[in-house]
PDB file of C-alpha atoms and ligand atoms in Angstrom:
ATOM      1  CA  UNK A  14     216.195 130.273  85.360  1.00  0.00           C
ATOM      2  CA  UNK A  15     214.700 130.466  82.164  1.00  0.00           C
ATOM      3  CA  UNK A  16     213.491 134.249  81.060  1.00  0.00           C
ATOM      4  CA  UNK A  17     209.620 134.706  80.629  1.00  0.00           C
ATOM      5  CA  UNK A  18     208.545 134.644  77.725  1.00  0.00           C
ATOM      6  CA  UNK A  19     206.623 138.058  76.706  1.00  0.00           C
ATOM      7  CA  UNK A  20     202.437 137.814  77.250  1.00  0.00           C
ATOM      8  CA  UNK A  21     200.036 140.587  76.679  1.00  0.00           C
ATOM      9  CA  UNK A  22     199.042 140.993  80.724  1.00  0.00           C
ATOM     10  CA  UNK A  23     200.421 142.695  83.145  1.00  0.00           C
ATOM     11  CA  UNK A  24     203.180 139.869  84.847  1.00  0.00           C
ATOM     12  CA  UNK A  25     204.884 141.710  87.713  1.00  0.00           C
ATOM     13  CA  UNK A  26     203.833 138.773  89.796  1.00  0.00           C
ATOM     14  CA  UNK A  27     206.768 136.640  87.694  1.00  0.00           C
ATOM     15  CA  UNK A  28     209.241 138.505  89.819  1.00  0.00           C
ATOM     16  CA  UNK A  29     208.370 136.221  92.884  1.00  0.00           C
ATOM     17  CA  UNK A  30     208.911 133.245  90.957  1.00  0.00           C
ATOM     18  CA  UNK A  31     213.069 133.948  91.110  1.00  0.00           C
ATOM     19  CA  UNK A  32     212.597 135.393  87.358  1.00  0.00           C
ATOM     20  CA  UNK A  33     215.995 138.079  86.903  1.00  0.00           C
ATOM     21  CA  UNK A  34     214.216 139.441  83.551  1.00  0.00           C
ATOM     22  CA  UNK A  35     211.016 140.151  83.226  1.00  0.00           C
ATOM     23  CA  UNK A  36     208.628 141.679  80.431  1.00  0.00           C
ATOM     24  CA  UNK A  37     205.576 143.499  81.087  1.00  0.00           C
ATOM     25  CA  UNK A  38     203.244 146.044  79.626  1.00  0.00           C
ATOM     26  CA  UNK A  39     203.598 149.332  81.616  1.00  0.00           C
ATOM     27  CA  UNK A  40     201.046 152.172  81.594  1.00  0.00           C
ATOM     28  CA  UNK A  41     204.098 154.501  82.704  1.00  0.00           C
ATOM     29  CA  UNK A  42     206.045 153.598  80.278  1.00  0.00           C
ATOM     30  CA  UNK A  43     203.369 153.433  77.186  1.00  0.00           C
ATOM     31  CA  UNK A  44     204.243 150.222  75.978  1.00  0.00           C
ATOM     32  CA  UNK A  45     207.330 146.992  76.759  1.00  0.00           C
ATOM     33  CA  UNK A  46     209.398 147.501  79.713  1.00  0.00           C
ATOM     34  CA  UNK A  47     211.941 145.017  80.310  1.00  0.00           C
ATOM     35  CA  UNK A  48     212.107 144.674  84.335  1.00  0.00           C
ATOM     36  CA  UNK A  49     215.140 143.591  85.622  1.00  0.00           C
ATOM     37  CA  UNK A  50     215.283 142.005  89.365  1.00  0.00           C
ATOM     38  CA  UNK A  51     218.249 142.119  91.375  1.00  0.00           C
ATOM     39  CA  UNK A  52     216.248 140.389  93.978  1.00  0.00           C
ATOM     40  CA  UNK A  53     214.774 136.780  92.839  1.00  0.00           C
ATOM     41  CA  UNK A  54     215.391 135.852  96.299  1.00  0.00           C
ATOM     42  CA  UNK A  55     213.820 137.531  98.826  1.00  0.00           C
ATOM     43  CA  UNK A  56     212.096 140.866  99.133  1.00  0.00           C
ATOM     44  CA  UNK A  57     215.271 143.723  99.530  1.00  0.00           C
ATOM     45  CA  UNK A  58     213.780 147.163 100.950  1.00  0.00           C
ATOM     46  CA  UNK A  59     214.914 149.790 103.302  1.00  0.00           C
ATOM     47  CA  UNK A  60     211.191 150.877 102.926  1.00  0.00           C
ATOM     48  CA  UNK A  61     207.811 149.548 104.175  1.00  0.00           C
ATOM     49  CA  UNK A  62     205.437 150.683 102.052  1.00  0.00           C
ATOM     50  CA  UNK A  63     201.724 149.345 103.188  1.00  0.00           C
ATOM     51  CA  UNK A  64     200.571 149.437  99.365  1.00  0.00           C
ATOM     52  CA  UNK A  65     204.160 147.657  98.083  1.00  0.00           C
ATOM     53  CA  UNK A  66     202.725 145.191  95.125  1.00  0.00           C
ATOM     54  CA  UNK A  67     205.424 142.743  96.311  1.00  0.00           C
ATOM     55  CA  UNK A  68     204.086 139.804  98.405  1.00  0.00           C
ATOM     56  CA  UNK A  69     205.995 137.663 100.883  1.00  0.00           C
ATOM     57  CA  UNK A  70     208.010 134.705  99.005  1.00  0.00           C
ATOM     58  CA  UNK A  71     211.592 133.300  98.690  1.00  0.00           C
ATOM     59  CA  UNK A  72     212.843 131.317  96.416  1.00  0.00           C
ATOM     60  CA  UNK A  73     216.342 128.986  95.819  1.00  0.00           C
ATOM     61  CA  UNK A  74     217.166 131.892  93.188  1.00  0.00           C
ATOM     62  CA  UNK A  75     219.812 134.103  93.373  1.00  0.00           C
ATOM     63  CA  UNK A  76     221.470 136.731  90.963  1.00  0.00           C
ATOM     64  CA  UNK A  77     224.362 136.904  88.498  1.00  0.00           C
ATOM     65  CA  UNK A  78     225.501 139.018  86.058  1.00  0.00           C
ATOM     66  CA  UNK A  79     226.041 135.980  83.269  1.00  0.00           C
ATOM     67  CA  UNK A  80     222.378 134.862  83.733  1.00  0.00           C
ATOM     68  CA  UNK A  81     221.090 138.627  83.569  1.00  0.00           C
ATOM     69  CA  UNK A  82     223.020 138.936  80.204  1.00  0.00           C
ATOM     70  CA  UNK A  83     221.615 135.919  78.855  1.00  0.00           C
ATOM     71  CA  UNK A  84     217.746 136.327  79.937  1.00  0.00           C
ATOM     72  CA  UNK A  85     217.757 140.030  78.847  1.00  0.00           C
ATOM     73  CA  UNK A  86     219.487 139.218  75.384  1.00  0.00           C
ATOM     74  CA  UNK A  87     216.447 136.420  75.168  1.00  0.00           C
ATOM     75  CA  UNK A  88     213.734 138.579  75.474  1.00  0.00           C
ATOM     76  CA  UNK A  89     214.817 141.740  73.552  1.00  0.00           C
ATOM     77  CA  UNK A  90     215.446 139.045  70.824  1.00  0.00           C
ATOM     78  CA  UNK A  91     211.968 137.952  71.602  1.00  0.00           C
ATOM     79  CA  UNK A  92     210.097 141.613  71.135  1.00  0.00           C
ATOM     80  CA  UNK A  93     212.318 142.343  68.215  1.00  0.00           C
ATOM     81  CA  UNK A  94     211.600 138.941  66.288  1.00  0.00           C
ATOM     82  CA  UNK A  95     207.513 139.743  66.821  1.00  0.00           C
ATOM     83  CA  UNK A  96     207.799 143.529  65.699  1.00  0.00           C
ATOM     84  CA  UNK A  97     207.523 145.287  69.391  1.00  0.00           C
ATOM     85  CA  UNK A  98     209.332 148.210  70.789  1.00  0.00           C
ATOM     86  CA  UNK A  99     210.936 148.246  74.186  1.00  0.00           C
ATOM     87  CA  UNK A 100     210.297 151.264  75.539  1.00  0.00           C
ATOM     88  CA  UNK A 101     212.807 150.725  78.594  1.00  0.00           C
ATOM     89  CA  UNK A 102     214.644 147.923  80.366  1.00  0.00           C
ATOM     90  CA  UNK A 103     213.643 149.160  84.234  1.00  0.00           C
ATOM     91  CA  UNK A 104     215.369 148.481  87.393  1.00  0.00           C
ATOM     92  CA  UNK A 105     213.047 147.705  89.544  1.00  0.00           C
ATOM     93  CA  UNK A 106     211.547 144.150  90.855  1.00  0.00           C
ATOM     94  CA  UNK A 107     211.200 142.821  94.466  1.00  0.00           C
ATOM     95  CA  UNK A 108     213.014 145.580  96.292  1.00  0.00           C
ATOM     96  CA  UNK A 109     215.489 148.855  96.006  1.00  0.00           C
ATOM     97  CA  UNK A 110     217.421 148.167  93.413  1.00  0.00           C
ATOM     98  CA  UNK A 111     219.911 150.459  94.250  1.00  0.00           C
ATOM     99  CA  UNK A 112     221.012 147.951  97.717  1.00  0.00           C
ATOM    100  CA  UNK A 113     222.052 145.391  95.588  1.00  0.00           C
ATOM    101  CA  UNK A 114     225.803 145.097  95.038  1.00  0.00           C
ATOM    102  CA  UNK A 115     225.397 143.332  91.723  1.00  0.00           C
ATOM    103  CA  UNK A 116     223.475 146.794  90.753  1.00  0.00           C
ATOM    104  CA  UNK A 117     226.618 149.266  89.740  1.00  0.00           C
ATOM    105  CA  UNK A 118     228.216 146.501  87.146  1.00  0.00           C
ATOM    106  CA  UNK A 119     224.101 145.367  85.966  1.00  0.00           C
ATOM    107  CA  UNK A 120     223.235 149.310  85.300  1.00  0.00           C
ATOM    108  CA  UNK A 121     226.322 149.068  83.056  1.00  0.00           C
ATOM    109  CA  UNK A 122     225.371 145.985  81.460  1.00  0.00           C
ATOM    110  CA  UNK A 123     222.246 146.354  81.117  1.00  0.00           C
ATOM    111  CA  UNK A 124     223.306 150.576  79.059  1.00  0.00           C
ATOM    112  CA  UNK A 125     225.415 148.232  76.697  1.00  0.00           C
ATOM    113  CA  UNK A 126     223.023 145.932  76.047  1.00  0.00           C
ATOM    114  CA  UNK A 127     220.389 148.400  74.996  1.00  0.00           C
ATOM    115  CA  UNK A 128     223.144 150.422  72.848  1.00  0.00           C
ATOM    116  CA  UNK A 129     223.936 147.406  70.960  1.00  0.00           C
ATOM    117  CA  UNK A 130     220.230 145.615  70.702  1.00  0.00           C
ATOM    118  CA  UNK A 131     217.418 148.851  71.567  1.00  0.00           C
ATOM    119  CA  UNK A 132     219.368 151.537  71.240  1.00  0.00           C
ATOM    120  CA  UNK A 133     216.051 153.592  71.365  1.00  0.00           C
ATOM    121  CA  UNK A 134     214.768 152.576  74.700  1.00  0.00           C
ATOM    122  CA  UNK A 135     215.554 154.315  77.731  1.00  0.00           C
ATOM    123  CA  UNK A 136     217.238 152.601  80.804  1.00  0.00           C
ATOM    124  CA  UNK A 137     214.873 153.162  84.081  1.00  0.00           C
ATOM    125  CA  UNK A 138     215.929 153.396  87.719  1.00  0.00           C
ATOM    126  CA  UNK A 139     213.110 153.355  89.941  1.00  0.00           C
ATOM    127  CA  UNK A 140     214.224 153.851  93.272  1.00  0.00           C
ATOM    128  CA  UNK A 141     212.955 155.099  97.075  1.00  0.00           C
ATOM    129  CA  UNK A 142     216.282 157.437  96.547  1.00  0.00           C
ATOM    130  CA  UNK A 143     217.662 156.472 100.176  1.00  0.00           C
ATOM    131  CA  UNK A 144     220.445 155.274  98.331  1.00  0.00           C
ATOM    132  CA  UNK A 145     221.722 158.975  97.500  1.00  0.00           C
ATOM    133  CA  UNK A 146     222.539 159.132 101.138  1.00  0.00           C
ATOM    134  CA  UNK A 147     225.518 156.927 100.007  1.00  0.00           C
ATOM    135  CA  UNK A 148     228.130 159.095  98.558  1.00  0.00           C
ATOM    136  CA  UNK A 149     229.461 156.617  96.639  1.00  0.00           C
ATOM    137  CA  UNK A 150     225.404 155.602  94.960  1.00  0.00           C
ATOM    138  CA  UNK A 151     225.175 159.702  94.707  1.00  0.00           C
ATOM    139  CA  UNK A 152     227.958 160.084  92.611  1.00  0.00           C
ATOM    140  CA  UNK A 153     227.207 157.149  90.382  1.00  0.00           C
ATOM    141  CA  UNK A 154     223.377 157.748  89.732  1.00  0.00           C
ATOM    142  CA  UNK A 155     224.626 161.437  89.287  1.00  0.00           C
ATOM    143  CA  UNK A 156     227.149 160.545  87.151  1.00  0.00           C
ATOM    144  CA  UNK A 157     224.505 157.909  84.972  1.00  0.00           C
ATOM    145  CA  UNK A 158     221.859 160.147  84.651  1.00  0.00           C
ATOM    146  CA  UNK A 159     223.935 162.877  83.224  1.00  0.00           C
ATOM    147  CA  UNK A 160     222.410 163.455  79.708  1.00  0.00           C
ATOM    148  CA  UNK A 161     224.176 162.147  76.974  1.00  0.00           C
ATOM    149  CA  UNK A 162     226.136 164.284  74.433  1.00  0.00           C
ATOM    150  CA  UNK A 163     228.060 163.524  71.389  1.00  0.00           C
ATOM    151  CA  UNK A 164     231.310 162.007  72.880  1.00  0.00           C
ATOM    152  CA  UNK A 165     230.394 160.754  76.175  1.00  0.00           C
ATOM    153  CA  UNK A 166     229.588 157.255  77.295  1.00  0.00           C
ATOM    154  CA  UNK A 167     226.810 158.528  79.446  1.00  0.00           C
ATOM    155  CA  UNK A 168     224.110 155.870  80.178  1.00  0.00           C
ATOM    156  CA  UNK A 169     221.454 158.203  80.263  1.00  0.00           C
ATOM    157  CA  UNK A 170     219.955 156.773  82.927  1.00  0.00           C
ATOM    158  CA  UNK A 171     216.194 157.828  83.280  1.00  0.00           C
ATOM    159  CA  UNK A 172     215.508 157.775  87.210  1.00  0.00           C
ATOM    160  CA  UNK A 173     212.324 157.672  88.689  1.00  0.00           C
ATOM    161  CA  UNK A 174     212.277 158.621  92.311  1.00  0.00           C
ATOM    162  CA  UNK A 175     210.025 158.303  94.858  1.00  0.00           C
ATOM    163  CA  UNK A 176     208.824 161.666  96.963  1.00  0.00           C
ATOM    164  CA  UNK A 177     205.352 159.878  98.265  1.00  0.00           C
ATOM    165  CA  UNK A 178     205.349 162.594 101.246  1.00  0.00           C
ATOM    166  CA  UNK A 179     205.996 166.330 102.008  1.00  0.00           C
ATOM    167  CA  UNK A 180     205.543 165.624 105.837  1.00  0.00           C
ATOM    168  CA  UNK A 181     206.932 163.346 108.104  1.00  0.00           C
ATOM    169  CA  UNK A 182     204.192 162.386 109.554  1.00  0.00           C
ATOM    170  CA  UNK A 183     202.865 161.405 106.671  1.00  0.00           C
ATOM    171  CA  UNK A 184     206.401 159.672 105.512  1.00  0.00           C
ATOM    172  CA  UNK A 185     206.283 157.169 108.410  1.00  0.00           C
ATOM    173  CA  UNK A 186     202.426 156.302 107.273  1.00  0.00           C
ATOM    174  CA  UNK A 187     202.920 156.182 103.452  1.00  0.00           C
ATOM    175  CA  UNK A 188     206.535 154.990 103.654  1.00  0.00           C
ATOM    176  CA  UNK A 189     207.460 153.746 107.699  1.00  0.00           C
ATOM    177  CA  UNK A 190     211.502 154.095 106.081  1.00  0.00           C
ATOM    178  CA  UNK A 191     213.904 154.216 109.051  1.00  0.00           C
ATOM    179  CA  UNK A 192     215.678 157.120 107.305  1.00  0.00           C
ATOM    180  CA  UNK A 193     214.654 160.359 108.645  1.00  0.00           C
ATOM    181  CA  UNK A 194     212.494 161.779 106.212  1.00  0.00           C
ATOM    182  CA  UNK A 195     214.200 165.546 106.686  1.00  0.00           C
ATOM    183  CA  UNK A 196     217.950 163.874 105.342  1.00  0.00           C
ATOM    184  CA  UNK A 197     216.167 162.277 102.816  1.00  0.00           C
ATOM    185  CA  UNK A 198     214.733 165.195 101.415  1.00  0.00           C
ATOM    186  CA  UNK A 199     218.100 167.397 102.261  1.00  0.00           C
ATOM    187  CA  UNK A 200     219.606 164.992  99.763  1.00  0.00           C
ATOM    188  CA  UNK A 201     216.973 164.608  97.382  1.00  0.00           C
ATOM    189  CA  UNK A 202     217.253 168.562  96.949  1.00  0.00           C
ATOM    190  CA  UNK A 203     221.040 168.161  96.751  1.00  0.00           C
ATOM    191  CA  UNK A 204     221.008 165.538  94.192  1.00  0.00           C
ATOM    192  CA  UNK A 205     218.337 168.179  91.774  1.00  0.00           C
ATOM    193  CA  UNK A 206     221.296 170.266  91.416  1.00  0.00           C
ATOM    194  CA  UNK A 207     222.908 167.854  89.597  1.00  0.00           C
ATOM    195  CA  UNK A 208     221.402 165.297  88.111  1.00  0.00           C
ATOM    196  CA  UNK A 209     217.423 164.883  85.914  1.00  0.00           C
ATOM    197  CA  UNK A 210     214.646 162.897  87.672  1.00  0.00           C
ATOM    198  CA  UNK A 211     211.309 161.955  87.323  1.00  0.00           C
ATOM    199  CA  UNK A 212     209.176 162.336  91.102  1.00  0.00           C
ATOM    200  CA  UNK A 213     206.987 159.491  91.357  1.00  0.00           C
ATOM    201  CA  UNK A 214     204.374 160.115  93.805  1.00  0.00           C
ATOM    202  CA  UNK A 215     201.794 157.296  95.184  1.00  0.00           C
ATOM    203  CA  UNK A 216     198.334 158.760  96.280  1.00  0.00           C
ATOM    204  CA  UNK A 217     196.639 156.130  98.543  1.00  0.00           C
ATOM    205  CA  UNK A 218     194.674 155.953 101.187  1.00  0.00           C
ATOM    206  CA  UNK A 219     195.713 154.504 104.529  1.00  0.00           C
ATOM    207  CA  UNK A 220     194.278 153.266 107.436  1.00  0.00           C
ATOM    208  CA  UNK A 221     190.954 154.889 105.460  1.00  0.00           C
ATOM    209  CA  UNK A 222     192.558 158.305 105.730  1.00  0.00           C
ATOM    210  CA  UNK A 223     193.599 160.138 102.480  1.00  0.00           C
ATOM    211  CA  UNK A 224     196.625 162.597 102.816  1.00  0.00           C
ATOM    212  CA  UNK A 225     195.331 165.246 105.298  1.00  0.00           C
ATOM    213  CA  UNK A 226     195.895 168.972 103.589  1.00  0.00           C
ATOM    214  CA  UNK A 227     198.604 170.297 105.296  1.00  0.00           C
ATOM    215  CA  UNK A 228     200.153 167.107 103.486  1.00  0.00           C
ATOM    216  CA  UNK A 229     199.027 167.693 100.661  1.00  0.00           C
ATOM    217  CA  UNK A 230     200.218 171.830 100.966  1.00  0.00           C
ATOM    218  CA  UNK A 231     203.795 170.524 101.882  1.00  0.00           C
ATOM    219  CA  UNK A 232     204.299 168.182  99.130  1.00  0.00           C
ATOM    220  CA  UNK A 233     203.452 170.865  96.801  1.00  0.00           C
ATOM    221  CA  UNK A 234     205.554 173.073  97.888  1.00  0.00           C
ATOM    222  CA  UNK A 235     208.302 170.764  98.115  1.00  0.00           C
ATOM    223  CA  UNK A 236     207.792 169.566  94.616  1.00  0.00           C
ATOM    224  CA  UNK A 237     207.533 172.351  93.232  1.00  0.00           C
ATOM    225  CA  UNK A 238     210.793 173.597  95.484  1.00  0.00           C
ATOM    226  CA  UNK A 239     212.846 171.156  93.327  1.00  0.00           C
ATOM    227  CA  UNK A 240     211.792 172.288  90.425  1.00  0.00           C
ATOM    228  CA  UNK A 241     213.085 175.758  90.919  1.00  0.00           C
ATOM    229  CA  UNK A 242     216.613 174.311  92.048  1.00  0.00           C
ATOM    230  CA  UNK A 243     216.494 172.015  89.043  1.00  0.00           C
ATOM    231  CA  UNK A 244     214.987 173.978  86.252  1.00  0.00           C
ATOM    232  CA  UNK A 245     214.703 171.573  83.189  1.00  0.00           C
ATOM    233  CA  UNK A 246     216.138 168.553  85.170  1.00  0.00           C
ATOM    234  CA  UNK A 247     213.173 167.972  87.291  1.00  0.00           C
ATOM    235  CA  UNK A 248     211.370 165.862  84.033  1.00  0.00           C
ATOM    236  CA  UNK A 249     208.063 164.633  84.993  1.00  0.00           C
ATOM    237  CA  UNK A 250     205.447 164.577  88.262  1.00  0.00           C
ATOM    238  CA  UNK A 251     204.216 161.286  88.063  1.00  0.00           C
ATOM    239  CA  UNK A 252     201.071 160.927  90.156  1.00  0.00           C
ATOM    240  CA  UNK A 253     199.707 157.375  90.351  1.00  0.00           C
ATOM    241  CA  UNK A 254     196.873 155.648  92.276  1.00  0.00           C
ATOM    242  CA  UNK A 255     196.771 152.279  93.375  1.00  0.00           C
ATOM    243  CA  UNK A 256     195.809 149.679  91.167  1.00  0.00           C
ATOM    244  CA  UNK A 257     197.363 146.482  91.907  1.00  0.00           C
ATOM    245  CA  UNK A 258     196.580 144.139  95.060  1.00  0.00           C
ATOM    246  CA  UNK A 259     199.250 144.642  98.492  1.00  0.00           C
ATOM    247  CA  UNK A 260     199.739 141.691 100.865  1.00  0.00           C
ATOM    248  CA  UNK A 261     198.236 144.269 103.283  1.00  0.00           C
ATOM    249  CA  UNK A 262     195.172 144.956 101.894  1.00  0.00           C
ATOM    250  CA  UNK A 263     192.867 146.957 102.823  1.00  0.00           C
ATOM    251  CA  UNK A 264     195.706 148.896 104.761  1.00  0.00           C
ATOM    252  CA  UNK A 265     196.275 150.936 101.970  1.00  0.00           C
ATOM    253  CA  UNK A 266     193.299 151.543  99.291  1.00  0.00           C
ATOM    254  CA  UNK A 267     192.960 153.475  95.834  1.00  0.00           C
ATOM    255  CA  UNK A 268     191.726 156.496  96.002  1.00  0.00           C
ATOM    256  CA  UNK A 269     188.990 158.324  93.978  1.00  0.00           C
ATOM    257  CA  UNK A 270     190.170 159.262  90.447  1.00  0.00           C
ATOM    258  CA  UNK A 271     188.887 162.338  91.091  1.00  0.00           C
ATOM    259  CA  UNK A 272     191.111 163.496  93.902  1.00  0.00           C
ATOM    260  CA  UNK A 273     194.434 162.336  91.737  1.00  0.00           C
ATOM    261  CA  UNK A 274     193.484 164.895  89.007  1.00  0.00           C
ATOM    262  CA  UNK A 275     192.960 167.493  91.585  1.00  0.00           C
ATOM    263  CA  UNK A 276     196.193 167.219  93.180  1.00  0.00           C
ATOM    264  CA  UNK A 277     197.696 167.119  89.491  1.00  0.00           C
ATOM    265  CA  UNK A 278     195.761 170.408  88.432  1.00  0.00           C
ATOM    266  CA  UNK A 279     196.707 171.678  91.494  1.00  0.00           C
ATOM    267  CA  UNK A 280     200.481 171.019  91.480  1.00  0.00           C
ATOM    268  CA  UNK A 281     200.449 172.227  87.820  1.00  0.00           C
ATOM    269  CA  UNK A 282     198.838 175.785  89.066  1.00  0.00           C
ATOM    270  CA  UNK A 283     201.519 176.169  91.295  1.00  0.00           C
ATOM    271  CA  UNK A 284     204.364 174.864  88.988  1.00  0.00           C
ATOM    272  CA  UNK A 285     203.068 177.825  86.703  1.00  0.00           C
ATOM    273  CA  UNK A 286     202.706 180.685  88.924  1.00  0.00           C
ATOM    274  CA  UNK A 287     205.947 179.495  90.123  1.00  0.00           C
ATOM    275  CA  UNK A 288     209.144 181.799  89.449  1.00  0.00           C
ATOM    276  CA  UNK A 289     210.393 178.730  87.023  1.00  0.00           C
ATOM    277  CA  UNK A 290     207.328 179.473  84.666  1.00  0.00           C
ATOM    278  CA  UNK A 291     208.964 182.037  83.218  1.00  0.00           C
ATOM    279  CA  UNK A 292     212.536 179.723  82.597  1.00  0.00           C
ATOM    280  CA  UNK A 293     212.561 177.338  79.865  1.00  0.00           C
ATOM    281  CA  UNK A 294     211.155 174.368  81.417  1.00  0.00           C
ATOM    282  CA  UNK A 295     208.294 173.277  83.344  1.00  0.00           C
ATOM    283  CA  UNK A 296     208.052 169.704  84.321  1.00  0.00           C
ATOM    284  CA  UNK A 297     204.291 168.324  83.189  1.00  0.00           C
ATOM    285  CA  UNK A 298     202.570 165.886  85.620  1.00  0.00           C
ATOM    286  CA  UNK A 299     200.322 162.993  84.631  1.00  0.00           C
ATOM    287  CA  UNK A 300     198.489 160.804  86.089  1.00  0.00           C
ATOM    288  CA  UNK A 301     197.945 157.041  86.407  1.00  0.00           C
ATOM    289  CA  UNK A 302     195.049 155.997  88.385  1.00  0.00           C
TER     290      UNK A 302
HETATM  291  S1  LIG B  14     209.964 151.385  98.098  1.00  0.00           S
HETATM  292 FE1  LIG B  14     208.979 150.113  96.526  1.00  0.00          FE
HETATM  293  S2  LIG B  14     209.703 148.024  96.905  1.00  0.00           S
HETATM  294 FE2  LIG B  14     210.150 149.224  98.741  1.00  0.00          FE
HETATM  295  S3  LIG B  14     208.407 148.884 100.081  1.00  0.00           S
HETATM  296 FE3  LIG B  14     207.992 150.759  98.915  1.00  0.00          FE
HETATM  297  S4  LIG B  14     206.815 150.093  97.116  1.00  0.00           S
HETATM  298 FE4  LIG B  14     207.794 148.249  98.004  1.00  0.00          FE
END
């Protein structure tokens, strides 16, 4: 499949056309990301998000290494010819990335690439995280995301992981994941001790109900629990609205921008009165509406 050429509009909806590379402007990532989609297939999830961007499709396509190499060589080449930074060639596209067996030997791929071409931009996970619950995913995400010092072939992997809920109740509305939402965040906790993350967090609406408080209370808390165990790993809180349409809409709807920036002030008051305000590091939050 030929690789997309770069356009100045947001393109995630290339990913259903069987596309493994994929270039779009991100807000999150303040300028190129290179997507890469282990999935041109079918739609590959052990979540069921009601506000998931990815609508129902399959396609002939399927995924190899060789064409990966090729498409993602293409459109660096592209940016770089017309004078644009890649900020970050991101795992993501039409699933978990992290349930693909092609994903271990593409994460590597895809670190030498950028080393050789964009040695500048980061290399972006964004994952549900039920894939730490694998020892064998743990260690290697663990392993990947371990910063990079002089001497070490460390990708430096940049993961951005999803904590939408601090409840379960609110988990099997925001998320409806089969894996128990109290393992999940066992592990999540687990993996702060070792490894740097960014939390992603979606704030949505659904069924016309916004996060009830005790949610909202418990998320905090939680968030601001993993902090503490992972003082200056924990990078970012990432709060972010939705903005694009879901094949279930209206299930899930955007909510005011308004209530985003209160739950960000209100997780950064608690990060700060927190005991890891007085370490060296205090993750900041921001928000995309
Ligand atoms: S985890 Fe991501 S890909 Fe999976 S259902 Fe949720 S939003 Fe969609």
């Amino acid at each position: 499949m030929k690789q997309e050429s770069i356009a100045p509009i947001e393109n995630h909806r290339r990913r259903e056309k069987g596309v493994l590379v994929y270039p779009v402007y991100s807000r999150r990532s303040g300028g190129l990301s290179v997507g890469i989609n282990l999935f041109p297939g079918k739609k590959t999830c052990s979540f069921d998000c009601p506000y998931c961007e990815v609508f129902p499709f399959s396609t002939n396509a399927g995924f190899s290494l060789e064409q990966m190499e090729e498409d993602l060589r293409a459109v660096i080449a592209d940016a770089v010819e017309r004078n644009i930074p890649v900020k970050d060639i991101c795992f993501s596209g039409n699933g978990e990335p992290s349930l693909s067996p092609d994903f271990p030997a593409a994460m590597k791929l895809a670190g030498r690439i950028r080393d050789e071409l964009v040695p500048s931009a980061k290399l972006v996970l964004i994952t549900n995280g039920a894939g730490l619950l694998q020892p064998g995913l743990f260690s290697l995400l663990a392993d990947a995301a371990a910063p990079s010092e002089e001497g070490t072939n460390s990708l430096a992997l940049d993961i951005w992981l999803k904590l939408d809920a601090g409840t379960p109740g609110w988990y099997q509305l925001i998320n409806r994941a089969e894996v128990p939402h109290d393992k999940l965040v066992a592990k999540i906790k687990e993996f702060a001790a070792f490894a740097p993350f960014t939390i992603q967090t979606m704030l949505c609406s659904v069924d016309g109900k916004a996060p009830p408080p005790d949610e909202a209370q418990a998320w905090e808390k939680l968030t601001v629990e993993l902090a503490a165990i992972a003082t200056g790993k924990i990078r970012k809180v990432q709060i972010y609205g939705k903005a694009r349409p879901s094949p279930e809409d209206p299930k899930a709807q955007a909510l005011p921008v308004a209530y985003l920036e209160e739950r960000a002030a209100a997780i950064r008051q608690a990060l700060a009165a927190s005991d890891i305000s007085t370490e060296i590091f205090v993750p900041s939050v921001e928000v995309y509406p």
